[in-house]
Every structure is written in structure tokens, then in C-alpha cells.
């Protein structure tokens, strides 16, 4: 039990997930807390750090083994101790996903679109390409046409090349539009990106974390252990939301879009608790050289600046 009732409720909610997603939580922990401090920690201290989350040692070890097998983590033995780091491939995947989490705002949109036509691909290959591009923010505006108002042509080509689909795909880029979002375009966006469902998920996030924000603000002093647990669950839940969110320009979103309030809430809580959470990390985690190194300068640039 922590000293914060809303935090206890969030921990209980995490524990009651079936199955409990320990591997995903560990990736959140590496991306949010370990990578800024050099990226390598002793497994024993990681187990100690996650114990208050109600995760037993066996489950943590099993999850670490699975992440190593999947290429996310690599292990180094020093004596009888094992130290785990993100692999190069794991770090690239993490950077791609976490870049959205800590951004201070959504970039300005110029009205241009990228279209990818998949009509020349086999059905199986088309399904594979569609899933990957949808993860990158594309939406289907027709059975074989995907669109994205904000993407990097080089990244799209690289993705298609990796999937062995570049030669059989067609990529178009439109010019800037005078009218960025007509009524018909807004309706198409709602349909192609399932905006209403995503909005409901953002509303749930706000309902989960607003009581925690209120409780944190009322505390005279914040316990480092509680702040660490709150920060980890906050980023874990927010990261899972952003993986579903295509990050569409404001011009294409409803005026009452809950994603804006969710981002503000996440930023406010993070700024309030990050310093105490850092104290707990420094007291708990160990590297092969002893204490954690200082956080990188880029850490303090999260959410538009933490200091």
C-alpha cells in the first residue's frame, strides 16, 4: 500500500489485468527511467524496484528472458550478477515510440498528404503492409489506399523496402490545400482512424489519473517511492494510448478532442513528480559501476522542459 489512495487503485488495476503485461511495463521502465541514466542496470535492483507493483521475482525474470529473446534487451554477466541493457534495435524501436510521449506539442500541419496505394500487392502482403503503416499513423481511406497527413517520405519508403513491398507500392504526395479540413474530410477522418473510439480511451485515461493529480497537489511532501510508481504507471498508460493515436493535426480533430486534455494532464503530473521519482531511482537501481549515472540533458527537455 502507498500513501495515496488513487495510486493504490491504479496499482490494483494493473495487477488485475489478464494477462498482466509485465514485459510491456519493463519496456516503459527502460524507456522512461533507465535509458536516460545510461541504459544498463543490475537485474536484482530492477526486481527490487518493481516489487511494490505486486510483480513477483519469477515473473520479472521470465519477462526479462522473453524480452532478451525478442531482441529488446541484451545481458552482460559481471561475476554472479546479470546487467541488462536495451539492444541497438530495441533502442531504435523505443526512440520511435517514446518520441511522441514527451513532445511538448503536435507539429504544425501544412495541409499536404502522403498516399500509399497497395492495389498491386498480394492480399497477405497488403495486410502486412497495412498493419505496419497504420502503426505509423496511416489510415485507410479506401480498401487499397492508405493516407497520412504527417509523415516522412524516407521513412515510408524504408518501411516498404523492409517489407519487400516498395516495388509493388505506389506513393503519392499531395500539395498544400487551401481548405485544410472540409466537412467531408473531417467525416472521412472520423471513419478511417476510428476517432470516436480513441477519444473514449483518452477520456478513460483522464478519469483514471485526474484523482491522482488532485491528491498529489494536496500533499505537503511527496514520497519518492510513490512518485516513482505514479510516474511509471502514468507513462505506461499514456504510451499505450499513443501507440493507437495517429497524431493527426488539430485541424482534422473534433473541437472537444480529449487527447489535448490527456496530454496536458500527463505533462502536469510528470513535471510535479519526476524529481522525487528520480531520487528513488538513484537510491534503488545499480549498475556494474555502482550508482546510476546522472540523467542525460535530453531527459530534462521532456514535455517542453522539466526544470
PDB file of N, CA and C in Angstrom, residues 106-107 109 149-150 247-253:
ATOM      1  N   UNK A 106       1.958  19.138 -30.776  1.00  0.00           N
ATOM      2  CA  UNK A 106       1.858  18.500 -32.093  1.00  0.00           C
ATOM      3  C   UNK A 106       2.364  19.475 -33.150  1.00  0.00           C
ATOM      4  N   UNK A 107       3.248  19.041 -34.063  1.00  0.00           N
ATOM      5  CA  UNK A 107       3.789  19.953 -35.076  1.00  0.00           C
ATOM      6  C   UNK A 107       2.703  20.579 -35.949  1.00  0.00           C
ATOM      7  N   UNK A 109       0.695  21.623 -39.176  1.00  0.00           N
ATOM      8  CA  UNK A 109       0.420  20.894 -40.418  1.00  0.00           C
ATOM      9  C   UNK A 109       0.252  21.880 -41.562  1.00  0.00           C
ATOM     10  N   UNK A 149      -1.552  12.495 -43.050  1.00  0.00           N
ATOM     11  CA  UNK A 149      -1.322  13.927 -43.239  1.00  0.00           C
ATOM     12  C   UNK A 149       0.031  14.387 -42.716  1.00  0.00           C
ATOM     13  N   UNK A 150       0.756  13.476 -42.074  1.00  0.00           N
ATOM     14  CA  UNK A 150       2.011  13.895 -41.456  1.00  0.00           C
ATOM     15  C   UNK A 150       2.973  12.700 -41.443  1.00  0.00           C
ATOM     16  N   UNK A 247      -1.763  10.712 -34.189  1.00  0.00           N
ATOM     17  CA  UNK A 247      -1.254  12.077 -34.029  1.00  0.00           C
ATOM     18  C   UNK A 247      -1.675  12.967 -35.201  1.00  0.00           C
ATOM     19  N   UNK A 248      -2.944  12.972 -35.471  1.00  0.00           N
ATOM     20  CA  UNK A 248      -3.477  13.786 -36.562  1.00  0.00           C
ATOM     21  C   UNK A 248      -3.389  15.272 -36.218  1.00  0.00           C
ATOM     22  N   UNK A 249      -3.287  16.125 -37.222  1.00  0.00           N
ATOM     23  CA  UNK A 249      -3.260  17.577 -36.978  1.00  0.00           C
ATOM     24  C   UNK A 249      -4.544  18.050 -36.295  1.00  0.00           C
ATOM     25  N   UNK A 250      -4.437  19.117 -35.534  1.00  0.00           N
ATOM     26  CA  UNK A 250      -5.597  19.675 -34.837  1.00  0.00           C
ATOM     27  C   UNK A 250      -6.737  20.005 -35.787  1.00  0.00           C
ATOM     28  N   UNK A 251      -6.384  20.447 -37.003  1.00  0.00           N
ATOM     29  CA  UNK A 251      -7.414  20.859 -37.966  1.00  0.00           C
ATOM     30  C   UNK A 251      -8.358  19.711 -38.329  1.00  0.00           C
ATOM     31  N   UNK A 252      -7.895  18.458 -38.154  1.00  0.00           N
ATOM     32  CA  UNK A 252      -8.694  17.297 -38.540  1.00  0.00           C
ATOM     33  C   UNK A 252      -9.432  16.668 -37.363  1.00  0.00           C
ATOM     34  N   UNK A 253      -9.206  17.186 -36.160  1.00  0.00           N
ATOM     35  CA  UNK A 253      -9.771  16.587 -34.954  1.00  0.00           C
ATOM     36  C   UNK A 253     -10.982  17.367 -34.460  1.00  0.00           C
TER      37      UNK A 253
END
